[in-house]
Short mmCIF file of C-alpha atoms in Angstrom, two decimals:
data_model
loop_
_atom_site.label_atom_id
_atom_site.label_comp_id
_atom_site.label_asym_id
_atom_site.label_seq_id
_atom_site.Cartn_x
_atom_site.Cartn_y
_atom_site.Cartn_z
CA MET A 1 13.38 163.96 78.57
CA ALA A 2 15.93 161.34 79.51
CA THR A 3 18.29 162.35 82.31
CA VAL A 4 22.20 161.83 82.35
CA SER A 5 23.10 158.86 84.22
CA ARG A 6 25.87 158.69 86.80
CA PRO A 7 27.58 155.67 88.14
CA THR A 8 25.67 153.61 90.61
CA ARG A 9 27.19 153.11 93.92
CA VAL A 10 25.08 151.10 96.41
CA LEU A 11 25.44 150.84 100.25
CA SER A 12 23.74 147.45 101.11
CA ILE A 13 23.04 146.79 104.74
CA GLN A 14 21.54 143.32 105.54
CA SER A 15 22.64 139.69 106.72
CA HIS A 16 25.66 137.75 105.74
CA VAL A 17 26.44 134.05 105.79
CA VAL A 18 29.82 132.31 105.30
CA SER A 19 28.12 129.53 103.08
CA GLY A 20 24.97 130.12 101.02
CA TYR A 21 23.15 132.80 99.35
CA VAL A 22 21.10 135.23 101.48
CA GLY A 23 21.27 138.84 102.46
CA ASN A 24 24.57 140.55 101.18
CA ARG A 25 25.62 137.21 99.89
CA ALA A 26 22.64 136.94 97.52
CA ALA A 27 22.72 140.60 96.61
CA THR A 28 26.27 141.70 96.08
CA PHE A 29 27.32 139.63 93.11
CA PRO A 30 24.31 140.20 90.90
CA LEU A 31 24.64 143.86 91.50
CA GLN A 32 28.27 143.94 90.61
CA LEU A 33 27.61 141.60 87.54
CA SER A 34 25.02 144.19 86.51
CA GLY A 35 27.72 146.95 86.50
CA HIS A 36 27.05 148.62 89.97
CA GLU A 37 29.46 149.37 92.78
CA VAL A 38 28.39 147.74 96.02
CA ASP A 39 29.82 148.43 99.53
CA VAL A 40 28.20 146.29 102.21
CA ILE A 41 27.51 146.41 106.00
CA ASN A 42 26.38 143.17 107.68
CA THR A 43 23.74 143.19 110.32
CA VAL A 44 24.51 139.55 111.22
CA GLN A 45 27.30 137.07 110.35
CA PHE A 46 26.19 133.33 110.49
CA SER A 47 27.74 130.10 109.32
CA ASN A 48 24.75 129.58 106.99
CA HIS A 49 21.18 130.66 106.84
CA THR A 50 18.63 129.69 109.36
CA GLY A 51 16.53 127.33 107.07
CA TYR A 52 19.21 124.79 108.32
CA ASN A 53 18.63 122.89 111.40
CA SER A 54 21.52 124.74 113.26
CA PHE A 55 23.69 127.79 112.72
CA ARG A 56 26.57 129.61 114.45
CA GLY A 57 27.51 133.27 114.53
CA GLU A 58 26.29 136.54 115.94
CA ARG A 59 23.86 139.33 115.43
CA PHE A 60 25.52 142.71 115.41
CA PRO A 61 24.29 145.54 117.65
CA ALA A 62 23.32 148.95 116.01
CA SER A 63 26.50 150.48 117.65
CA HIS A 64 28.60 148.04 115.34
CA ILE A 65 26.76 149.17 112.09
CA LEU A 66 27.05 152.71 113.05
CA ASP A 67 30.58 152.45 113.86
CA LEU A 68 31.30 150.84 110.38
CA PHE A 69 29.49 153.86 108.78
CA ALA A 70 31.30 156.46 110.90
CA GLY A 71 34.63 154.94 109.41
CA LEU A 72 33.22 155.53 106.06
CA GLU A 73 32.51 159.19 107.06
CA ALA A 74 35.94 159.84 108.39
CA ASN A 75 37.58 158.90 105.09
CA GLY A 76 34.90 160.75 102.93
CA LEU A 77 33.90 157.35 101.70
CA ASP A 78 30.26 158.04 102.54
CA SER A 79 29.84 160.58 99.48
CA GLY A 80 28.76 159.33 96.04
CA TYR A 81 26.21 156.81 97.10
CA THR A 82 23.31 156.72 94.64
CA HIS A 83 21.39 154.02 96.32
CA LEU A 84 20.71 152.41 99.68
CA LEU A 85 19.47 148.83 99.88
CA THR A 86 18.47 147.32 103.31
CA GLY A 87 17.28 143.91 104.08
CA TYR A 88 17.17 141.87 107.43
CA MET A 89 17.65 144.04 110.61
CA GLY A 90 16.13 141.99 113.27
CA ASN A 91 15.70 144.53 115.89
CA SER A 92 14.58 148.06 116.53
CA GLU A 93 17.98 149.40 117.43
CA ASN A 94 19.10 148.36 113.96
CA VAL A 95 16.11 149.89 112.16
CA ARG A 96 17.08 153.26 114.01
CA ALA A 97 20.69 152.73 112.93
CA VAL A 98 19.50 152.46 109.39
CA GLU A 99 17.32 155.56 109.96
CA GLU A 100 20.25 157.51 110.90
CA ILE A 101 22.40 156.28 108.04
CA ALA A 102 19.75 157.03 105.65
CA LYS A 103 19.27 160.51 106.90
CA ARG A 104 23.03 161.24 106.72
CA LEU A 105 23.29 159.85 103.11
CA LEU A 106 20.19 162.23 102.28
CA VAL A 107 22.32 165.12 103.34
CA GLN A 108 25.11 164.36 100.89
CA THR A 109 22.68 163.02 98.18
CA PRO A 110 19.15 164.39 98.36
CA ASP A 111 17.93 162.12 95.49
CA LEU A 112 19.28 159.01 97.04
CA PHE A 113 17.16 156.17 95.92
CA PHE A 114 16.57 153.91 98.95
CA VAL A 115 15.33 150.46 98.27
CA LEU A 116 13.66 149.03 101.32
CA ASP A 117 13.05 145.24 101.62
CA PRO A 118 10.98 145.03 104.88
CA VAL A 119 12.07 141.72 106.00
CA LEU A 120 9.31 140.92 108.67
CA GLY A 121 8.04 137.41 107.94
CA ASP A 122 6.34 135.01 105.58
CA ASP A 123 3.75 132.31 105.57
CA ASN A 124 1.51 134.21 108.04
CA ALA A 125 4.30 134.45 110.63
CA LEU A 126 6.46 137.17 111.85
CA TYR A 127 10.02 136.29 112.39
CA VAL A 128 10.98 139.63 113.82
CA PRO A 129 9.55 141.55 116.98
CA GLN A 130 6.05 143.03 116.35
CA GLU A 131 7.21 146.49 117.09
CA LEU A 132 9.20 146.47 113.88
CA VAL A 133 6.10 146.64 111.76
CA THR A 134 5.26 149.95 113.22
CA MET A 135 8.80 151.15 112.88
CA TYR A 136 9.13 150.23 109.12
CA ARG A 137 5.98 152.03 108.32
CA ASP A 138 6.44 155.02 110.49
CA ILE A 139 10.18 155.53 110.19
CA LEU A 140 11.44 153.97 107.02
CA CYS A 141 8.85 153.97 104.65
CA PRO A 142 8.96 157.96 104.45
CA LEU A 143 12.60 157.64 103.50
CA ALA A 144 12.33 155.00 100.88
CA LYS A 145 11.76 155.43 97.16
CA LEU A 146 10.94 151.68 96.52
CA ILE A 147 9.58 149.07 98.95
CA LEU A 148 9.28 145.38 98.15
CA PRO A 149 7.19 143.34 100.73
CA ASN A 150 5.74 139.99 100.08
CA GLN A 151 2.04 139.36 100.59
CA PHE A 152 2.28 138.74 104.34
CA GLU A 153 4.51 141.71 104.91
CA ALA A 154 2.24 144.09 102.91
CA GLU A 155 -0.73 142.95 104.93
CA GLN A 156 1.19 143.78 108.29
CA LEU A 157 2.32 147.17 107.11
CA THR A 158 -1.15 148.36 105.78
CA ASP A 159 -3.27 146.32 108.33
CA MET A 160 -5.33 145.12 105.28
CA LYS A 161 -6.15 141.50 104.21
CA ILE A 162 -4.87 140.86 100.58
CA ALA A 163 -7.19 138.25 99.02
CA SER A 164 -7.48 139.53 95.41
CA VAL A 165 -5.68 141.83 92.93
CA ALA A 166 -8.15 144.57 93.93
CA ASP A 167 -7.11 144.26 97.58
CA ALA A 168 -3.43 144.56 96.53
CA LYS A 169 -4.13 147.58 94.40
CA ARG A 170 -5.53 149.21 97.63
CA ALA A 171 -2.56 147.95 99.78
CA CYS A 172 -0.19 149.54 97.13
CA ASP A 173 -2.32 152.86 97.58
CA LYS A 174 -1.86 152.73 101.19
CA LEU A 175 1.92 152.10 101.01
CA HIS A 176 2.07 155.16 98.72
CA SER A 177 0.35 157.15 101.48
CA PHE A 178 3.16 156.39 103.79
CA GLY A 179 5.48 158.33 101.40
CA VAL A 180 6.94 155.54 99.16
CA PRO A 181 6.48 156.44 95.51
CA ASN A 182 7.36 152.97 94.03
CA VAL A 183 5.84 149.82 95.65
CA VAL A 184 6.07 146.12 94.47
CA ILE A 185 4.21 143.49 96.25
CA THR A 186 6.66 140.72 95.06
CA SER A 187 4.17 137.90 95.28
CA ILE A 188 0.49 137.20 96.00
CA ASN A 189 -1.57 133.96 95.93
CA VAL A 190 -5.10 134.69 95.09
CA ASP A 191 -8.21 133.13 93.37
CA GLY A 192 -7.42 129.70 94.54
CA ASP A 193 -4.72 128.91 91.76
CA SER A 194 -1.85 127.23 93.62
CA SER A 195 0.28 127.00 90.29
CA GLN A 196 0.46 130.86 89.90
CA LEU A 197 1.71 133.78 91.63
CA HIS A 198 1.33 137.49 90.85
CA LEU A 199 3.54 140.53 91.22
CA ILE A 200 1.64 143.77 91.83
CA GLY A 201 3.53 146.94 91.13
CA SER A 202 2.51 150.63 91.51
CA GLU A 203 4.64 153.74 90.58
CA ARG A 204 3.43 157.28 91.62
CA ASN A 205 4.74 160.52 90.32
CA GLU A 206 5.56 162.27 93.27
CA GLU A 207 4.75 165.78 91.81
CA SER A 208 1.56 165.26 89.88
CA GLY A 209 0.31 162.25 91.77
CA ALA A 210 -0.28 160.10 88.58
CA THR A 211 -0.25 156.46 89.35
CA HIS A 212 0.66 153.26 87.19
CA GLN A 213 -0.44 149.95 88.49
CA PHE A 214 0.23 146.67 86.98
CA SER A 215 0.65 142.91 87.58
CA ILE A 216 2.95 140.08 86.34
CA SER A 217 1.90 136.56 86.76
CA PHE A 218 4.60 133.77 87.00
CA PRO A 219 4.72 130.23 88.00
CA LYS A 220 5.01 129.11 91.54
CA LEU A 221 8.00 126.91 92.17
CA ASP A 222 7.62 124.57 95.07
CA GLY A 223 10.79 124.06 97.24
CA TYR A 224 12.81 125.25 100.40
CA PHE A 225 14.27 128.28 98.58
CA THR A 226 15.97 130.82 101.02
CA GLY A 227 17.34 134.22 99.91
CA SER A 228 15.08 134.53 96.92
CA GLY A 229 13.74 137.85 98.28
CA ASP A 230 17.08 139.25 98.90
CA PHE A 231 18.14 138.27 95.21
CA PHE A 232 14.98 139.79 93.96
CA ALA A 233 15.42 143.16 95.74
CA ALA A 234 19.10 143.38 94.25
CA MET A 235 17.87 142.59 90.73
CA MET A 236 15.14 145.16 91.17
CA LEU A 237 17.70 147.83 92.19
CA ALA A 238 20.07 146.82 89.44
CA ARG A 239 17.23 147.05 86.78
CA HIS A 240 15.74 150.23 87.94
CA ALA A 241 18.99 152.04 88.45
CA SER A 242 19.83 151.14 84.74
CA LEU A 243 16.57 151.99 83.35
CA ALA A 244 15.39 155.17 85.35
CA PRO A 245 17.68 157.40 83.28
CA GLN A 246 16.08 156.21 79.99
CA TYR A 247 12.52 157.31 81.40
CA GLY A 248 13.58 160.36 82.90
CA ARG A 249 12.79 161.97 86.27
CA GLY A 250 9.11 161.66 87.12
CA CYS A 251 8.23 159.60 84.20
CA LEU A 252 6.17 156.48 84.77
CA GLY A 253 7.19 153.11 83.21
CA ALA A 254 10.55 152.33 84.58
CA LEU A 255 9.32 150.29 87.44
CA ALA A 256 7.17 148.17 85.30
CA ARG A 257 9.97 147.22 82.96
CA ALA A 258 12.44 146.56 85.87
CA CYS A 259 9.92 144.04 87.26
CA GLU A 260 9.68 142.22 83.88
CA LEU A 261 13.34 141.89 83.77
CA ALA A 262 13.91 141.03 87.38
CA THR A 263 11.15 138.52 87.17
CA ALA A 264 12.60 136.83 84.23
CA THR A 265 16.02 136.66 85.98
CA GLN A 266 14.33 135.35 89.40
CA VAL A 267 12.17 132.75 87.86
CA GLY A 268 15.23 131.49 85.72
CA VAL A 269 17.56 131.18 88.67
CA MET A 270 14.88 129.43 90.88
CA SER A 271 14.18 126.87 88.07
CA ALA A 272 17.86 126.22 87.82
CA THR A 273 18.03 125.71 91.51
CA ARG A 274 15.18 123.57 91.64
CA ASN A 275 16.69 121.54 88.67
CA TYR A 276 19.92 121.26 90.32
CA GLN A 277 18.17 120.07 93.63
CA VAL A 278 16.40 117.23 91.76
CA SER A 279 19.66 116.21 90.17
CA THR A 280 21.27 115.64 93.59
CA GLY A 281 19.03 112.69 94.26
CA VAL A 282 18.06 113.92 97.60
CA PRO A 283 14.29 113.32 98.21
CA VAL A 284 12.00 116.24 99.15
CA PRO A 285 9.29 115.08 101.40
CA ALA A 286 5.61 115.95 100.22
CA THR A 287 4.80 117.44 103.45
CA ASN A 288 6.00 120.86 104.56
CA LEU A 289 9.16 120.29 106.97
CA VAL A 290 9.39 122.89 109.63
CA ARG A 291 12.67 124.44 110.71
CA GLY A 292 14.55 121.98 112.83
CA SER A 293 13.49 118.90 110.82
CA ARG A 294 15.05 119.73 107.39
CA PRO A 295 17.84 117.42 106.28
CA ALA A 296 20.90 119.62 105.58
CA ASP A 297 21.78 117.92 102.13
CA MET A 298 18.25 118.81 100.92
CA VAL A 299 18.41 122.24 102.24
CA ARG A 300 21.88 122.85 100.61
CA GLY A 301 20.41 121.55 97.33
CA PHE A 302 18.04 124.62 97.27
CA GLU A 303 20.82 127.13 97.74
CA LEU A 304 20.27 129.72 94.99
CA ARG A 305 22.36 128.72 91.97
CA ILE A 306 23.30 132.23 91.36
CA ILE A 307 26.86 131.73 90.13
CA PRO A 308 26.26 129.14 87.62
CA SER A 309 23.21 131.11 86.49
CA GLN A 310 24.94 134.29 86.01
CA HIS A 311 24.07 134.36 82.35
CA LEU A 312 20.47 134.69 83.45
CA ILE A 313 21.44 137.90 85.33
CA THR A 314 22.95 139.54 82.43
CA ASN A 315 20.61 138.13 79.65
CA PRO A 316 17.46 136.46 81.00
CA THR A 317 15.91 133.94 78.79
CA MET A 318 12.41 133.94 80.04
CA VAL A 319 9.96 136.75 79.10
CA PHE A 320 7.38 138.14 81.43
CA THR A 321 5.04 141.03 80.57
CA ALA A 322 3.42 143.48 82.87
CA THR A 323 -0.39 144.00 82.44
CA ASP A 324 -2.07 147.29 83.51
CA ILE A 325 -4.45 146.89 86.26
#
């Protein structure tokens, strides 16, 4: 039986940049365009993202994050949040701050839907302290309703190597065992096919334990994209929030459909971004450039084309279909 929906109100806690689209800058507009109210707390404020050769700004301490939330509480503005979305935190103190905020929100709203993007690293390298892996697993996973790791992050959280779809399914099961009912490994590269990536999803009924696992294959787009994970997390929240009332509490299927729609938007926006970069005429070297050696005009060309592609947020033109696995 479908449940009655209520207005979606999101508190998003992640990074912020003055120029470009990562963190809250990549998440806020897509969520609002999808019809959801969004309040933001920034964990950092930088001039631009760290894919450029240099950046200015500061990382905010946990006390700053908690002080902002206390201001919301003082005015009764902490009531009514239906969703919590978190991204880059950077240090253990901020993880603890998010834990505290999540627990306070759960007192107000016991069915709060916490979307956890465990921003730990990529390309076989951590870009946060190692201790955060354990903290995400032991502290935040039990509070979350949906987790969205990439392949490397899923391997770190589960201490399992993912070399096949079967491995990814087992990793999802392990993430479920940490207390998360909805798991999406956003992209895995397996079977030696460099042209395709695969999303692996798993949704579990918290009462019956029934599980639905699926995959979605999509093309791998080469380029120096930054913020695509933040954008995808926002789109997953937006799609799932809109779909969940149609499926009803405890019913399986909403996650797979949300992944189909979010993937369609994601690939569409990334394709538009790559096409724009090509149109700039700025060459992209065939060899992978490490941070510190990337021309700024090339990196700027890969800033996500979210605003020009907003029609792909509301009405994606591509179609991707989840396959049960």
